[in-house]
Coordinates of C-alpha atoms and ligand atoms in Angstrom, one line a residue:
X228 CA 0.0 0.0 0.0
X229 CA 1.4 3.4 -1.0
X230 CA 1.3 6.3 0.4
X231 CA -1.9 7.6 -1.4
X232 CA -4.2 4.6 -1.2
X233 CA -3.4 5.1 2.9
X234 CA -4.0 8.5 2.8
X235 CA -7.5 7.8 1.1
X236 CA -8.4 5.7 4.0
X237 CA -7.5 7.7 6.3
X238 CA -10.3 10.1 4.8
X239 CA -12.8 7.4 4.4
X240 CA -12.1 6.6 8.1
X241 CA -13.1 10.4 9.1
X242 CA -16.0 10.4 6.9
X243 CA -17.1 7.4 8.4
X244 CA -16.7 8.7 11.7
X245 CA -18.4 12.0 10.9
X246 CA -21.2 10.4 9.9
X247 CA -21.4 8.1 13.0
X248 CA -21.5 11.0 14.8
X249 CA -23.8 12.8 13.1
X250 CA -26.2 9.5 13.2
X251 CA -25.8 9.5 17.4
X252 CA -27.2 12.8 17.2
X253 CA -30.5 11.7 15.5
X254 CA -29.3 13.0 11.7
X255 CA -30.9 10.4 9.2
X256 CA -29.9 11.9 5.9
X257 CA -27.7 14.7 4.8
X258 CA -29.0 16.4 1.5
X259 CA -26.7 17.6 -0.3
X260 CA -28.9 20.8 -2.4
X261 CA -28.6 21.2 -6.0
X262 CA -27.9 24.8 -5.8
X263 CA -24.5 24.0 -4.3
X264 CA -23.4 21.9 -7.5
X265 CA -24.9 24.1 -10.3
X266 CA -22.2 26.3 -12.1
X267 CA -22.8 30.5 -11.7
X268 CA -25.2 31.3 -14.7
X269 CA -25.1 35.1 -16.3
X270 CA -27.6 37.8 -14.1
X271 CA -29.2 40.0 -16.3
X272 CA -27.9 43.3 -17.0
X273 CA -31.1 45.0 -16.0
X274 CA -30.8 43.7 -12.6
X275 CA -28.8 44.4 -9.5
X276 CA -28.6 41.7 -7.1
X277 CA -27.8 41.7 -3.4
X278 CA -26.4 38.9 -1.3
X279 CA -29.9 37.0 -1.1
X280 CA -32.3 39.9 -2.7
X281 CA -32.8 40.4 -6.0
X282 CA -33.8 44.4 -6.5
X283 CA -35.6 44.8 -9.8
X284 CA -33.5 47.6 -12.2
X285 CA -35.6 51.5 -11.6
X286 CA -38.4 51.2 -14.4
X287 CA -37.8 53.2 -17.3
X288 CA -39.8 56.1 -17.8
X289 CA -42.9 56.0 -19.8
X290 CA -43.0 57.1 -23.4
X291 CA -45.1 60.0 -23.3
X292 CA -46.2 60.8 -27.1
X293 CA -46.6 64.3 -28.0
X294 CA -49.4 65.3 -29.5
X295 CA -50.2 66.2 -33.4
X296 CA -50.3 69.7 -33.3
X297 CA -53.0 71.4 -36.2
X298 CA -52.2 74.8 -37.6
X299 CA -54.9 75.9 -35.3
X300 CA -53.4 74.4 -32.1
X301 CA -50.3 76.0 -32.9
X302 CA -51.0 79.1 -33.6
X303 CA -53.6 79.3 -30.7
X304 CA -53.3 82.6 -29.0
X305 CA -51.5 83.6 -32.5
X306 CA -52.8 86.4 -35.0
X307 CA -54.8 84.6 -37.4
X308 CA -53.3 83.5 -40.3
X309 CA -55.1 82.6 -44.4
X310 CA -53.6 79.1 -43.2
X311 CA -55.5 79.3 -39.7
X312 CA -59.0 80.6 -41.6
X313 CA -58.2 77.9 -44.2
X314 CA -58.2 75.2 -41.5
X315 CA -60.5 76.6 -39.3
X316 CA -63.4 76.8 -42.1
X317 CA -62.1 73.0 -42.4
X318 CA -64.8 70.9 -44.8
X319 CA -67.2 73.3 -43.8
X320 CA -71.1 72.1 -43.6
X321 CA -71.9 75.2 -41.5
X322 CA -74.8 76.3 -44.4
X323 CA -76.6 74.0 -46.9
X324 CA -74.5 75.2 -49.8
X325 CA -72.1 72.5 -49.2
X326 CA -74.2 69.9 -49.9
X327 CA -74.0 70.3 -53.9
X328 CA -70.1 71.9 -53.6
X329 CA -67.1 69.9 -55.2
X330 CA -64.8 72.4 -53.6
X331 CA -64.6 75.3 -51.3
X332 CA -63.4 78.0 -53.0
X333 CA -61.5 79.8 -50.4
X334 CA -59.6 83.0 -52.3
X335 CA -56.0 83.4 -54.0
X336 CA -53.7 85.7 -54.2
X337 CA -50.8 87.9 -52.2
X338 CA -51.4 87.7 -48.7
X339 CA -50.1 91.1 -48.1
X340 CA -51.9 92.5 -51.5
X341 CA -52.9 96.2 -51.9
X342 CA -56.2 95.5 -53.9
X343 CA -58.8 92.6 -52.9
X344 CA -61.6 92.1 -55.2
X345 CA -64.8 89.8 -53.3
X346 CA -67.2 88.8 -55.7
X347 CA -70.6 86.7 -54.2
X348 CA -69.5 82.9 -54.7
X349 CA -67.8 80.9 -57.1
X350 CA -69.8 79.4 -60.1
X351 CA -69.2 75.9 -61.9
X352 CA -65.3 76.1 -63.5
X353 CA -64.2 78.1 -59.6
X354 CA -66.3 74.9 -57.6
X355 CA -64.2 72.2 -60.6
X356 CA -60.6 74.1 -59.8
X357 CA -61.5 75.3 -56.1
X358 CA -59.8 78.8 -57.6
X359 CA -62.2 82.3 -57.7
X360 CA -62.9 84.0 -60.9
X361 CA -61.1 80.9 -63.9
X362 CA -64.1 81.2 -65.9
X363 CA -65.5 83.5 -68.4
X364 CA -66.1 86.0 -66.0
X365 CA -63.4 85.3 -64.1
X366 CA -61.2 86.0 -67.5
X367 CA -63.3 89.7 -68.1
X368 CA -61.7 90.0 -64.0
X369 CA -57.9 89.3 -64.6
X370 CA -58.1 91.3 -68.3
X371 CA -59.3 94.3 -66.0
X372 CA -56.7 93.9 -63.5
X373 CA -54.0 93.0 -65.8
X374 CA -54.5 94.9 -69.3
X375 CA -56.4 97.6 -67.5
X376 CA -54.4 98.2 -64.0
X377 CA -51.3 96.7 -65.6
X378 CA -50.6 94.9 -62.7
X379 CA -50.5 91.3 -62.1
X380 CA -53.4 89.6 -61.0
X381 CA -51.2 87.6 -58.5
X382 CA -49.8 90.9 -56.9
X383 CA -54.1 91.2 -56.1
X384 CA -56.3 89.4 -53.5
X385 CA -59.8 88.0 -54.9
X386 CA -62.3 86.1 -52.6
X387 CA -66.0 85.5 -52.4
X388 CA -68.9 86.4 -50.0
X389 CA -69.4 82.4 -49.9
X390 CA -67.0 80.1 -50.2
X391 CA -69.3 76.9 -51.6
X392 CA -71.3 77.3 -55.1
X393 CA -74.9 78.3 -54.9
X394 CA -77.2 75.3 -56.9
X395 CA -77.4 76.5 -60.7
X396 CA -75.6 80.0 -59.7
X397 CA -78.6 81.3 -58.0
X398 CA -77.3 84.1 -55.8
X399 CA -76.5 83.4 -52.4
X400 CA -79.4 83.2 -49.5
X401 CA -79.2 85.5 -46.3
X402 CA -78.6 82.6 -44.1
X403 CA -76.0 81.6 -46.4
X404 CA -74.1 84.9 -46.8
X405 CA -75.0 85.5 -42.5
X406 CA -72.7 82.2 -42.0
X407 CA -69.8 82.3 -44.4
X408 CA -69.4 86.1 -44.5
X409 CA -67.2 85.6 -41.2
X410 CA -64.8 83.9 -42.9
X411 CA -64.4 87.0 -45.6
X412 CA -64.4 89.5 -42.8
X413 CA -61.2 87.4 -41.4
X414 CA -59.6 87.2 -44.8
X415 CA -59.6 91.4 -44.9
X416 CA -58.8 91.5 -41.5
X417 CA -55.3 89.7 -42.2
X418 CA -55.0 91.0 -45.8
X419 CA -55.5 94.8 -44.5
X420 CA -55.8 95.5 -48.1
X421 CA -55.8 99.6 -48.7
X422 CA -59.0 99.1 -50.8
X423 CA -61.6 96.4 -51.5
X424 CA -63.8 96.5 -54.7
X425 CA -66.9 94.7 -54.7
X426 CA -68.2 93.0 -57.7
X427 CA -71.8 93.1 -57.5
X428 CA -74.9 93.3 -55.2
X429 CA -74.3 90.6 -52.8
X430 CA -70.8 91.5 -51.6
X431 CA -71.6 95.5 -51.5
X432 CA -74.6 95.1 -49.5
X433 CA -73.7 92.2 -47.2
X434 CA -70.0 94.0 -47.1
X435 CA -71.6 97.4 -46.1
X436 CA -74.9 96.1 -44.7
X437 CA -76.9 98.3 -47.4
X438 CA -80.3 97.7 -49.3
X439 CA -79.3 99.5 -52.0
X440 CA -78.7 97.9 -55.3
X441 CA -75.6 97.9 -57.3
X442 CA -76.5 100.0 -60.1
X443 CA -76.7 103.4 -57.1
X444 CA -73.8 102.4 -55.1
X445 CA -71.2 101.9 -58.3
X446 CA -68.5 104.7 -58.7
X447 CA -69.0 106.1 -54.9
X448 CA -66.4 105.5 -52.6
X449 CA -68.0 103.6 -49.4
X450 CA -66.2 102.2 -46.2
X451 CA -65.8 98.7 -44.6
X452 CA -63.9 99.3 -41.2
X453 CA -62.0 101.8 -42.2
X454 CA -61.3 100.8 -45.6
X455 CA -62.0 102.3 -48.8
X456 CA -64.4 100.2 -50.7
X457 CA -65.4 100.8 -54.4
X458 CA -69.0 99.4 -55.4
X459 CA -69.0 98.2 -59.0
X460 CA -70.4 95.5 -61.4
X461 CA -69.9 92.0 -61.6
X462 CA -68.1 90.5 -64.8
X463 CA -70.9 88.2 -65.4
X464 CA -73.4 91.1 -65.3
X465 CA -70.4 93.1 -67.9
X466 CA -70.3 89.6 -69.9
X467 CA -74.4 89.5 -70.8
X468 CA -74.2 93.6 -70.4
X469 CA -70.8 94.4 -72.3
X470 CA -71.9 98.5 -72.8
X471 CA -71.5 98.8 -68.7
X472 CA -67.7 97.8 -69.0
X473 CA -67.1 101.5 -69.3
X474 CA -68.5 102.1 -65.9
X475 CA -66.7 99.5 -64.7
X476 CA -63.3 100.9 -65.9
X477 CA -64.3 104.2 -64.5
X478 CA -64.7 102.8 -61.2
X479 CA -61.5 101.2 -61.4
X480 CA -59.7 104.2 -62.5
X481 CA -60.7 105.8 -59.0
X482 CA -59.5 102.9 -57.6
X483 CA -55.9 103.8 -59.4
X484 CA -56.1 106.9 -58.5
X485 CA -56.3 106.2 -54.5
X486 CA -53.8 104.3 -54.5
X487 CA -51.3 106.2 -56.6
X488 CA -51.2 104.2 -59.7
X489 CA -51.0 105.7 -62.8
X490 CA -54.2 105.9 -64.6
X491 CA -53.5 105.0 -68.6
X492 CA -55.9 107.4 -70.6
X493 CA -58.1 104.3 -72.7
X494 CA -58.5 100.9 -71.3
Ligands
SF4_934 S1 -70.6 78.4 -48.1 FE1 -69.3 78.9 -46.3 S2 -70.4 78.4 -44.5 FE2 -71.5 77.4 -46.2 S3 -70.6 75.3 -46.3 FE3 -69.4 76.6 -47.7 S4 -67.7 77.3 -46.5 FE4 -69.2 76.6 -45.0

């Protein structure tokens, strides 16, 4: 026997021994638990551990989303904008008229312009294209502004009283006009154009708040809020009409002459 086979023994001796001992004191089994033979396994990284605790990581905060902000929202509290009226008037079905409508027909032009023409509401080819004044009459308008004021009808404003097409281009009804005109009224009160002409009966008196017809007020110098406003005819009443364009021209050569322009002898 060497000296490692004794020394094995030897250890089996004390085990036996220990155990004796152990079974004098009443132990009948030793367990030996599994947790003492597994290998370390990996924490996770989220959590921090203590000697016999395990603490869960702090929670990350919530994901708070931030809300869509509209035009309107942002600019609440702001001077209104054409954007802002745009969206406020939304797909409008404050009145009946947009029942029939294909578009509104909310204005074009230069926000800052010196001139804004408002005609009464837009007719078949301004409801198709959602522009004002691209039809026939709406050509007799930009050959005024452009052949006859020599300016560009861009560098102009040009709106309607209503903003949806009237069935079969009847004119506008009171309780029409009552609910869309606030929209015009916002539309001069950002424009701050330094005169408005009015095409026809229903802007100038709902504009003004007149009963008077068209064919009294034309060629007189009237005032919305301050603002110069020329009364005259309406292209379509010049297209079946075509004698009246010279009042019309005379009108708008007052019109030059406020605001500075030079006023070409013949149209
Ligand atoms: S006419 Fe004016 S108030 Fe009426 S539905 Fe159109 S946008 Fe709205």
């Amino acid at each position: 026997m060497n000296e490692i086979q004794k020394e094995f023994l030897e250890i089996l001796a004390d085990v036996r021994a220990h155990l004796e001992y152990q079974r004098a004191l009443g132990v009948k089994s030793i367990e030996i638990g599994s947790q003492d033979i597994q290998p370390p396994t990996a924490q996770p990284a989220a959590a921090v551990y203590t000697k016999k605790q395990t603490v869960a990581a702090p929670a990350a905060p919530p994901v708070v989303k931030e809300p869509v902000k509209t035009v309107a929202a942002a600019q609440a509290g702001q001077p209104a904008t054409l954007e802002s009226i745009r969206e406020e008037i939304g797909d409008c079905t404050r009145c009946k008229l947009h029942k029939g409508r294909n578009s509104i027909v909310f204005g074009e032009g230069d926000p800052k312009a010196t001139i804004l023409f408002v005609g009464e509401g837009p007719g078949f080819e301004e409801d198709q294209q959602g522009r004002p004044f691209v039809g026939a009459a709406g050509q007799l308008l930009t050959d005024i502004i452009e052949k006859g004021m020599k300016i560009k009808r861009a560098e102009v404003y040009i709106c309607n009283i209503v903003k949806c097409r009237p069935p079969n281009n009847r004119n506008p009804e009171p309780d029409e006009v009552e609910t869309c005109i606030v929209f015009v009224k916002k539309q001069i009160n950002v424009i701050k154009p330094k005169v408005i002409v009015t095409l026809g009966n229903v802007p100038t008196q709902n504009l003004l708040g007149t009963k008077q017809g068209i064919t009294r007020m034309r060629g007189v110098w009237q005032e919305y809020e301050g603002i110069p406003v020329m009364p005259t005819f309406h292209p379509s009443y010049l297209l079946r009409s075509p004698g009246e364009k010279k009042h019309v021209w005379e009108d708008i050569k007052l019109v030059m002459a406020k605001l500075g322009m030079a006023v070409p002898e013949k149209k």
